[in-house]
Amino acid sequence: MAIYKKPNRKIWTGRTSDQKLYLHEKVECTDVDKISASATQKTIALLGYACDTGVKRNQGRIGASAGPDAIRSQLGKMPNHMDEKSQILDCGTIECVDDDMEAAQNLLSQKVSKLLELHTFPILLGGGHDIAYGHYNGLLDHIEKDKTIGIINFDAHFDLRSNEKGNNSGTPFYQIAKDATAGKHNFKYLCLGIRKDANDRTLFETAIDFNVEFLRKKEFNMQHLDAVRQTIKDFIAGVDYIYTTIDLDGFSSAYAPGVSAASPMGFAPDIVLKSLWTIIRSNKMIGMDIAEMNPKYDRDHQTAKLAASLIQYVLHRI
């Protein structure tokens, strides 16, 4: 079972002004079904995914269900430099009930498709990385049948584990790939920041079998910026749309301690920001999410602030 929870205005706090200088003053809380958006209006829709069932099934540290509100809390405190015509809508949260992750993914998919119909740009707040399967299918339901969505995942992990024994936070892209082999769509997947210490040999073999493109963490840094940009541009050129997903556990735990699978060996924010700008400039991105925010293990809201900063960066550039 899954439920849709309407947005909570009380979460959005921060300094006050009479000029909407802060994002909590800019955000409007609204039910998805009550959105009235214009095709010419720049409207960003925030939607939460409060689920860590997939993390639990994947033997990770639970706590990601509290991630969406932790991100909102930090995002609201940040400065607003958006123009008056732009809108940010908090559209509430999909909540997983009784560990029914599949129901939560299905409801998430429906809401994403609805948000796209309303001409909004969805930014989803997780929650485990199982958010990706629901998000992707919502995007897929909306686009033209002959078009292709390319997935760009910032992550230490491929998340290509077999779902033979059930779905979890480590299986979303395997599920998407298997759907593709069944003829539902094309599978185009680029993963940035892959580490050998985060994926066993069989996962690399699976990635090769599914023609996954990837850059290892040693190649994904500012020293190799030109090559990173070119890899992203080449990938984008081969698809019609881009779905961007950022797994916070791909970052070094120096930046993101509040995740399910923290490691000091991850990447830094600077290369992610440069990569996001390359994606945004393509004008092909139709959806984005932040996954694996786990406030239970955060320090001084550091990970939530990182997630909020990434979203703030995108808000002011799309």
mmCIF file of C-alpha atoms in Angstrom:
data_model
loop_
_atom_site.group_PDB
_atom_site.id
_atom_site.type_symbol
_atom_site.label_atom_id
_atom_site.label_comp_id
_atom_site.label_asym_id
_atom_site.label_seq_id
_atom_site.Cartn_x
_atom_site.Cartn_y
_atom_site.Cartn_z
ATOM 1 C CA MET A 1 0.000 0.000 0.000
ATOM 2 C CA ALA A 2 1.063 3.600 -0.633
ATOM 3 C CA ILE A 3 -0.509 6.910 0.239
ATOM 4 C CA TYR A 4 -0.189 10.407 -1.139
ATOM 5 C CA LYS A 5 0.450 12.981 1.584
ATOM 6 C CA LYS A 6 -0.283 16.620 0.860
ATOM 7 C CA PRO A 7 2.552 19.118 1.431
ATOM 8 C CA ASN A 8 3.233 20.493 4.892
ATOM 9 C CA ARG A 9 3.735 24.256 4.872
ATOM 10 C CA LYS A 10 5.338 24.151 8.344
ATOM 11 C CA ILE A 11 8.464 22.442 6.974
ATOM 12 C CA TRP A 12 9.327 25.516 4.876
ATOM 13 C CA THR A 13 11.046 27.935 7.258
ATOM 14 C CA GLY A 14 13.972 30.362 7.236
ATOM 15 C CA ARG A 15 14.789 34.049 7.350
ATOM 16 C CA THR A 16 11.886 36.275 6.407
ATOM 17 C CA SER A 17 11.769 39.226 4.044
ATOM 18 C CA ASP A 18 9.193 41.238 2.132
ATOM 19 C CA GLN A 19 10.873 40.479 -1.216
ATOM 20 C CA LYS A 20 10.859 36.678 -1.323
ATOM 21 C CA LEU A 21 14.610 36.612 -0.811
ATOM 22 C CA TYR A 22 14.520 33.015 0.443
ATOM 23 C CA LEU A 23 13.153 29.897 -1.158
ATOM 24 C CA HIS A 24 10.712 29.098 1.646
ATOM 25 C CA GLU A 25 8.979 32.358 0.704
ATOM 26 C CA LYS A 26 8.929 31.375 -2.960
ATOM 27 C CA VAL A 27 7.587 27.834 -2.575
ATOM 28 C CA GLU A 28 3.868 27.252 -2.939
ATOM 29 C CA CYS A 29 2.291 24.159 -1.404
ATOM 30 C CA THR A 30 -0.329 22.493 -3.559
ATOM 31 C CA ASP A 31 -1.949 19.154 -4.251
ATOM 32 C CA VAL A 32 -0.837 17.616 -7.552
ATOM 33 C CA ASP A 33 -4.449 17.493 -8.739
ATOM 34 C CA LYS A 34 -4.911 21.203 -8.067
ATOM 35 C CA ILE A 35 -2.002 22.471 -10.155
ATOM 36 C CA SER A 36 -2.898 24.876 -12.914
ATOM 37 C CA ALA A 37 0.260 25.352 -14.960
ATOM 38 C CA SER A 38 0.811 27.176 -18.231
ATOM 39 C CA ALA A 39 2.932 25.656 -20.983
ATOM 40 C CA THR A 40 4.898 28.889 -21.186
ATOM 41 C CA GLN A 41 5.500 29.136 -17.466
ATOM 42 C CA LYS A 42 8.651 27.822 -15.782
ATOM 43 C CA THR A 43 7.207 25.649 -13.040
ATOM 44 C CA ILE A 44 9.246 23.253 -10.917
ATOM 45 C CA ALA A 45 7.366 20.608 -8.954
ATOM 46 C CA LEU A 46 8.951 19.005 -5.886
ATOM 47 C CA LEU A 47 7.619 15.565 -4.979
ATOM 48 C CA GLY A 48 8.830 13.408 -2.113
ATOM 49 C CA TYR A 49 9.291 9.626 -1.990
ATOM 50 C CA ALA A 50 9.287 8.532 1.651
ATOM 51 C CA CYS A 51 10.429 4.940 1.344
ATOM 52 C CA ASP A 52 13.391 2.994 2.674
ATOM 53 C CA THR A 53 11.924 -0.483 2.199
ATOM 54 C CA GLY A 54 14.224 -0.987 -0.785
ATOM 55 C CA VAL A 55 17.233 -0.041 1.329
ATOM 56 C CA LYS A 56 16.183 -2.515 4.024
ATOM 57 C CA ARG A 57 15.751 -5.281 1.441
ATOM 58 C CA ASN A 58 19.220 -4.412 0.123
ATOM 59 C CA GLN A 59 20.705 -4.803 3.623
ATOM 60 C CA GLY A 60 21.457 -1.078 3.933
ATOM 61 C CA ARG A 61 21.019 1.350 6.813
ATOM 62 C CA ILE A 62 17.380 2.386 7.014
ATOM 63 C CA GLY A 63 16.268 5.962 7.595
ATOM 64 C CA ALA A 64 15.860 7.296 4.044
ATOM 65 C CA SER A 65 12.081 7.591 4.440
ATOM 66 C CA ALA A 66 12.751 10.806 6.374
ATOM 67 C CA GLY A 67 14.903 12.135 3.518
ATOM 68 C CA PRO A 68 12.361 14.265 1.614
ATOM 69 C CA ASP A 69 11.495 16.511 4.552
ATOM 70 C CA ALA A 70 15.142 16.817 5.596
ATOM 71 C CA ILE A 71 15.949 18.181 2.134
ATOM 72 C CA ARG A 72 12.954 20.514 2.147
ATOM 73 C CA SER A 73 13.987 21.898 5.531
ATOM 74 C CA GLN A 74 17.413 22.942 4.222
ATOM 75 C CA LEU A 75 16.242 24.046 0.789
ATOM 76 C CA GLY A 76 13.791 26.531 2.287
ATOM 77 C CA LYS A 77 16.581 28.405 4.048
ATOM 78 C CA MET A 78 18.488 29.062 0.817
ATOM 79 C CA PRO A 79 18.450 32.346 -1.136
ATOM 80 C CA ASN A 80 15.975 32.820 -3.961
ATOM 81 C CA HIS A 81 17.369 34.357 -7.155
ATOM 82 C CA MET A 82 14.606 33.146 -9.446
ATOM 83 C CA ASP A 83 12.539 35.550 -11.507
ATOM 84 C CA GLU A 84 8.963 36.349 -10.527
ATOM 85 C CA LYS A 85 7.448 34.334 -13.371
ATOM 86 C CA SER A 86 9.072 31.131 -12.162
ATOM 87 C CA GLN A 87 7.188 28.882 -9.769
ATOM 88 C CA ILE A 88 8.311 26.270 -7.243
ATOM 89 C CA LEU A 89 5.566 23.954 -6.074
ATOM 90 C CA ASP A 90 5.817 21.517 -3.196
ATOM 91 C CA CYS A 91 3.431 18.800 -4.322
ATOM 92 C CA GLY A 92 3.635 16.553 -1.283
ATOM 93 C CA THR A 93 5.034 13.066 -0.752
ATOM 94 C CA ILE A 94 4.406 9.475 -1.760
ATOM 95 C CA GLU A 95 4.633 7.400 1.416
ATOM 96 C CA CYS A 96 5.327 3.675 1.463
ATOM 97 C CA VAL A 97 3.004 1.759 3.820
ATOM 98 C CA ASP A 98 3.536 -1.781 5.165
ATOM 99 C CA ASP A 99 6.782 -2.129 3.166
ATOM 100 C CA ASP A 100 4.837 -2.191 -0.110
ATOM 101 C CA MET A 101 7.573 -0.550 -2.157
ATOM 102 C CA GLU A 102 6.054 -1.612 -5.472
ATOM 103 C CA ALA A 103 2.798 0.208 -4.671
ATOM 104 C CA ALA A 104 4.790 3.320 -3.756
ATOM 105 C CA GLN A 105 6.696 3.124 -7.055
ATOM 106 C CA ASN A 106 3.458 2.729 -9.017
ATOM 107 C CA LEU A 107 1.832 5.717 -7.316
ATOM 108 C CA LEU A 108 5.005 7.752 -7.832
ATOM 109 C CA SER A 109 4.941 6.885 -11.532
ATOM 110 C CA GLN A 110 1.346 8.108 -11.836
ATOM 111 C CA LYS A 111 2.111 11.393 -10.106
ATOM 112 C CA VAL A 112 5.219 12.032 -12.244
ATOM 113 C CA SER A 113 3.224 11.454 -15.421
ATOM 114 C CA LYS A 114 0.567 13.854 -14.141
ATOM 115 C CA LEU A 115 3.157 16.527 -13.328
ATOM 116 C CA LEU A 116 4.532 16.313 -16.859
ATOM 117 C CA GLU A 117 1.021 16.622 -18.317
ATOM 118 C CA LEU A 118 0.722 19.853 -16.338
ATOM 119 C CA HIS A 119 3.896 21.228 -17.975
ATOM 120 C CA THR A 120 5.947 21.169 -14.787
ATOM 121 C CA PHE A 121 9.525 19.984 -14.336
ATOM 122 C CA PRO A 122 9.589 17.271 -11.638
ATOM 123 C CA ILE A 123 12.361 17.163 -9.042
ATOM 124 C CA LEU A 124 11.890 14.177 -6.759
ATOM 125 C CA LEU A 125 13.247 13.866 -3.226
ATOM 126 C CA GLY A 126 14.160 10.428 -1.857
ATOM 127 C CA GLY A 127 14.087 8.045 -0.278
ATOM 128 C CA GLY A 128 15.976 4.962 -1.436
ATOM 129 C CA HIS A 129 17.280 4.682 -4.991
ATOM 130 C CA ASP A 130 14.295 2.487 -5.816
ATOM 131 C CA ILE A 131 12.794 5.919 -6.515
ATOM 132 C CA ALA A 132 14.401 5.551 -9.957
ATOM 133 C CA TYR A 133 12.118 2.764 -11.169
ATOM 134 C CA GLY A 134 8.942 4.685 -10.358
ATOM 135 C CA HIS A 135 10.325 7.975 -11.660
ATOM 136 C CA TYR A 136 11.547 6.501 -14.941
ATOM 137 C CA ASN A 137 8.246 4.768 -15.659
ATOM 138 C CA GLY A 138 6.361 7.993 -15.017
ATOM 139 C CA LEU A 139 8.565 9.748 -17.563
ATOM 140 C CA LEU A 140 8.172 6.848 -19.990
ATOM 141 C CA ASP A 141 4.379 6.932 -19.736
ATOM 142 C CA HIS A 142 4.399 10.581 -20.771
ATOM 143 C CA ILE A 143 6.753 10.728 -23.734
ATOM 144 C CA GLU A 144 6.050 9.765 -27.323
ATOM 145 C CA LYS A 145 6.371 6.020 -27.954
ATOM 146 C CA ASP A 146 9.123 6.423 -30.550
ATOM 147 C CA LYS A 147 11.331 8.591 -28.302
ATOM 148 C CA THR A 148 14.208 7.483 -26.080
ATOM 149 C CA ILE A 149 15.053 8.470 -22.497
ATOM 150 C CA GLY A 150 18.717 8.417 -21.524
ATOM 151 C CA ILE A 151 19.467 7.839 -17.837
ATOM 152 C CA ILE A 152 22.405 9.706 -16.306
ATOM 153 C CA ASN A 153 23.148 8.419 -12.824
ATOM 154 C CA PHE A 154 25.687 10.041 -10.485
ATOM 155 C CA ASP A 155 26.562 7.082 -8.299
ATOM 156 C CA ALA A 156 29.245 4.802 -6.915
ATOM 157 C CA HIS A 157 26.996 1.817 -7.659
ATOM 158 C CA PHE A 158 25.519 0.514 -10.896
ATOM 159 C CA ASP A 159 22.315 -0.541 -9.073
ATOM 160 C CA LEU A 160 22.096 -3.385 -11.574
ATOM 161 C CA ARG A 161 21.593 -6.173 -9.049
ATOM 162 C CA SER A 162 19.305 -8.963 -10.213
ATOM 163 C CA ASN A 163 15.774 -8.834 -8.858
ATOM 164 C CA GLU A 164 15.415 -12.622 -9.012
ATOM 165 C CA LYS A 165 14.861 -12.642 -5.243
ATOM 166 C CA GLY A 166 12.873 -9.407 -5.187
ATOM 167 C CA ASN A 167 13.171 -5.717 -5.954
ATOM 168 C CA ASN A 168 15.232 -3.388 -3.789
ATOM 169 C CA SER A 169 17.236 -0.165 -3.876
ATOM 170 C CA GLY A 170 20.009 -1.934 -5.786
ATOM 171 C CA THR A 171 17.830 -3.276 -8.627
ATOM 172 C CA PRO A 172 16.098 -0.289 -10.326
ATOM 173 C CA PHE A 173 18.266 -0.072 -13.430
ATOM 174 C CA TYR A 174 18.311 -3.858 -13.814
ATOM 175 C CA GLN A 175 14.497 -3.743 -13.779
ATOM 176 C CA ILE A 176 14.493 -0.967 -16.376
ATOM 177 C CA ALA A 177 16.961 -2.921 -18.516
ATOM 178 C CA LYS A 178 14.858 -6.097 -18.295
ATOM 179 C CA ASP A 179 11.752 -4.132 -19.286
ATOM 180 C CA ALA A 180 13.710 -2.941 -22.306
ATOM 181 C CA THR A 181 14.624 -6.499 -23.334
ATOM 182 C CA ALA A 182 10.897 -7.266 -23.168
ATOM 183 C CA GLY A 183 10.370 -4.609 -25.821
ATOM 184 C CA LYS A 184 8.868 -1.864 -23.641
ATOM 185 C CA HIS A 185 11.516 0.752 -24.487
ATOM 186 C CA ASN A 186 15.195 1.282 -25.273
ATOM 187 C CA PHE A 187 17.727 1.127 -22.445
ATOM 188 C CA LYS A 188 20.293 3.921 -22.474
ATOM 189 C CA TYR A 189 22.269 4.284 -19.257
ATOM 190 C CA LEU A 190 25.334 6.352 -18.304
ATOM 191 C CA CYS A 191 26.715 6.006 -14.772
ATOM 192 C CA LEU A 192 29.237 8.528 -13.464
ATOM 193 C CA GLY A 193 31.498 7.812 -10.488
ATOM 194 C CA ILE A 194 31.577 4.000 -10.470
ATOM 195 C CA ARG A 195 33.979 2.403 -7.986
ATOM 196 C CA LYS A 196 35.431 -1.104 -7.923
ATOM 197 C CA ASP A 197 35.144 -1.173 -4.142
ATOM 198 C CA ALA A 198 31.382 -0.587 -4.461
ATOM 199 C CA ASN A 199 30.514 -3.158 -7.161
ATOM 200 C CA ASP A 200 31.428 -6.831 -7.383
ATOM 201 C CA ARG A 201 32.684 -8.492 -10.557
ATOM 202 C CA THR A 202 29.258 -9.733 -11.629
ATOM 203 C CA LEU A 203 27.874 -6.192 -11.613
ATOM 204 C CA PHE A 204 30.551 -5.053 -14.049
ATOM 205 C CA GLU A 205 29.675 -8.055 -16.223
ATOM 206 C CA THR A 206 25.983 -7.132 -16.089
ATOM 207 C CA ALA A 207 26.816 -3.561 -17.063
ATOM 208 C CA ILE A 208 28.736 -4.805 -20.085
ATOM 209 C CA ASP A 209 25.906 -7.179 -21.044
ATOM 210 C CA PHE A 210 23.438 -4.274 -21.035
ATOM 211 C CA ASN A 211 25.827 -1.938 -22.912
ATOM 212 C CA VAL A 212 25.970 0.471 -19.982
ATOM 213 C CA GLU A 213 28.308 3.423 -20.396
ATOM 214 C CA PHE A 214 30.223 4.476 -17.308
ATOM 215 C CA LEU A 215 33.101 6.505 -15.945
ATOM 216 C CA ARG A 216 34.999 5.221 -12.950
ATOM 217 C CA LYS A 217 35.536 7.541 -10.024
ATOM 218 C CA LYS A 218 39.212 7.917 -10.977
ATOM 219 C CA GLU A 219 38.026 9.376 -14.322
ATOM 220 C CA PHE A 220 35.193 11.416 -12.834
ATOM 221 C CA ASN A 221 36.908 14.465 -11.349
ATOM 222 C CA MET A 222 37.942 18.005 -12.214
ATOM 223 C CA GLN A 223 41.301 16.841 -13.601
ATOM 224 C CA HIS A 224 39.382 15.084 -16.378
ATOM 225 C CA LEU A 225 36.662 17.718 -16.819
ATOM 226 C CA ASP A 226 36.947 18.008 -20.603
ATOM 227 C CA ALA A 227 36.684 14.244 -21.041
ATOM 228 C CA VAL A 228 33.749 14.057 -18.624
ATOM 229 C CA ARG A 229 31.903 16.779 -20.504
ATOM 230 C CA GLN A 230 32.521 15.070 -23.828
ATOM 231 C CA THR A 231 31.267 11.740 -22.504
ATOM 232 C CA ILE A 232 28.062 13.390 -21.313
ATOM 233 C CA LYS A 233 27.575 15.320 -24.565
ATOM 234 C CA ASP A 234 28.093 12.188 -26.674
ATOM 235 C CA PHE A 235 25.580 10.271 -24.559
ATOM 236 C CA ILE A 236 22.991 13.053 -24.722
ATOM 237 C CA ALA A 237 23.369 13.290 -28.500
ATOM 238 C CA GLY A 238 22.127 9.705 -28.830
ATOM 239 C CA VAL A 239 18.821 10.141 -26.964
ATOM 240 C CA ASP A 240 15.740 12.361 -27.087
ATOM 241 C CA TYR A 241 15.335 13.068 -23.363
ATOM 242 C CA ILE A 242 17.460 12.874 -20.222
ATOM 243 C CA TYR A 243 16.463 11.613 -16.790
ATOM 244 C CA THR A 244 19.043 12.644 -14.173
ATOM 245 C CA THR A 245 19.344 10.823 -10.873
ATOM 246 C CA ILE A 246 21.825 11.682 -8.115
ATOM 247 C CA ASP A 247 22.608 9.083 -5.475
ATOM 248 C CA LEU A 248 24.071 10.905 -2.502
ATOM 249 C CA ASP A 249 26.128 7.875 -1.482
ATOM 250 C CA GLY A 250 28.251 8.462 -4.585
ATOM 251 C CA PHE A 251 29.764 11.486 -2.841
ATOM 252 C CA SER A 252 32.608 11.085 -0.411
ATOM 253 C CA SER A 253 31.347 10.820 3.159
ATOM 254 C CA ALA A 254 33.346 14.000 3.782
ATOM 255 C CA TYR A 255 30.453 15.699 1.955
ATOM 256 C CA ALA A 256 27.624 13.203 2.479
ATOM 257 C CA PRO A 257 27.744 11.174 5.707
ATOM 258 C CA GLY A 258 23.955 10.883 5.888
ATOM 259 C CA VAL A 259 23.390 8.040 3.424
ATOM 260 C CA SER A 260 22.716 4.327 3.473
ATOM 261 C CA ALA A 261 26.176 3.285 2.222
ATOM 262 C CA ALA A 262 28.678 5.980 3.163
ATOM 263 C CA SER A 263 32.295 5.860 1.942
ATOM 264 C CA PRO A 264 35.207 8.324 2.070
ATOM 265 C CA MET A 265 36.223 7.180 -1.426
ATOM 266 C CA GLY A 266 33.423 8.959 -3.322
ATOM 267 C CA PHE A 267 33.460 11.947 -5.641
ATOM 268 C CA ALA A 268 33.264 15.681 -4.865
ATOM 269 C CA PRO A 269 30.444 18.192 -5.538
ATOM 270 C CA ASP A 270 32.417 20.329 -8.017
ATOM 271 C CA ILE A 271 32.496 17.735 -10.802
ATOM 272 C CA VAL A 272 28.791 17.000 -10.285
ATOM 273 C CA LEU A 273 27.883 20.680 -10.635
ATOM 274 C CA LYS A 274 29.927 21.001 -13.838
ATOM 275 C CA SER A 275 28.255 17.868 -15.199
ATOM 276 C CA LEU A 276 24.780 19.106 -14.291
ATOM 277 C CA TRP A 277 25.420 22.311 -16.217
ATOM 278 C CA THR A 278 26.332 20.298 -19.307
ATOM 279 C CA ILE A 279 23.091 18.315 -18.959
ATOM 280 C CA ILE A 280 20.952 21.401 -18.371
ATOM 281 C CA ARG A 281 22.381 23.203 -21.393
ATOM 282 C CA SER A 282 21.255 20.338 -23.632
ATOM 283 C CA ASN A 283 17.607 21.289 -22.963
ATOM 284 C CA LYS A 284 16.773 17.583 -22.947
ATOM 285 C CA MET A 285 16.377 16.962 -19.210
ATOM 286 C CA ILE A 286 12.756 16.173 -18.298
ATOM 287 C CA GLY A 287 13.149 14.928 -14.738
ATOM 288 C CA MET A 288 15.617 14.747 -11.859
ATOM 289 C CA ASP A 289 15.779 13.138 -8.446
ATOM 290 C CA ILE A 290 17.989 12.985 -5.370
ATOM 291 C CA ALA A 291 18.226 9.556 -3.726
ATOM 292 C CA GLU A 292 19.479 7.975 -0.493
ATOM 293 C CA MET A 293 19.154 10.997 1.798
ATOM 294 C CA ASN A 294 19.296 9.472 5.288
ATOM 295 C CA PRO A 295 19.050 12.110 8.047
ATOM 296 C CA LYS A 296 19.483 9.463 10.750
ATOM 297 C CA TYR A 297 23.209 9.376 9.974
ATOM 298 C CA ASP A 298 23.714 12.988 8.923
ATOM 299 C CA ARG A 299 26.070 15.378 10.725
ATOM 300 C CA ASP A 300 24.968 18.973 11.263
ATOM 301 C CA HIS A 301 22.533 18.543 8.310
ATOM 302 C CA GLN A 302 25.581 18.359 6.025
ATOM 303 C CA THR A 303 24.109 15.844 3.555
ATOM 304 C CA ALA A 304 20.718 17.536 3.508
ATOM 305 C CA LYS A 305 22.464 20.832 2.767
ATOM 306 C CA LEU A 306 24.376 19.201 -0.084
ATOM 307 C CA ALA A 307 21.150 17.821 -1.562
ATOM 308 C CA ALA A 308 19.455 21.195 -1.168
ATOM 309 C CA SER A 309 22.408 22.976 -2.789
ATOM 310 C CA LEU A 310 22.261 20.664 -5.800
ATOM 311 C CA ILE A 311 18.563 21.361 -6.201
ATOM 312 C CA GLN A 312 19.066 25.104 -5.722
ATOM 313 C CA TYR A 313 21.698 25.018 -8.476
ATOM 314 C CA VAL A 314 19.264 23.340 -10.874
ATOM 315 C CA LEU A 315 16.342 25.593 -9.916
ATOM 316 C CA HIS A 316 18.256 28.664 -11.006
ATOM 317 C CA ARG A 317 19.460 27.252 -14.317
ATOM 318 C CA ILE A 318 16.723 25.231 -15.987
#
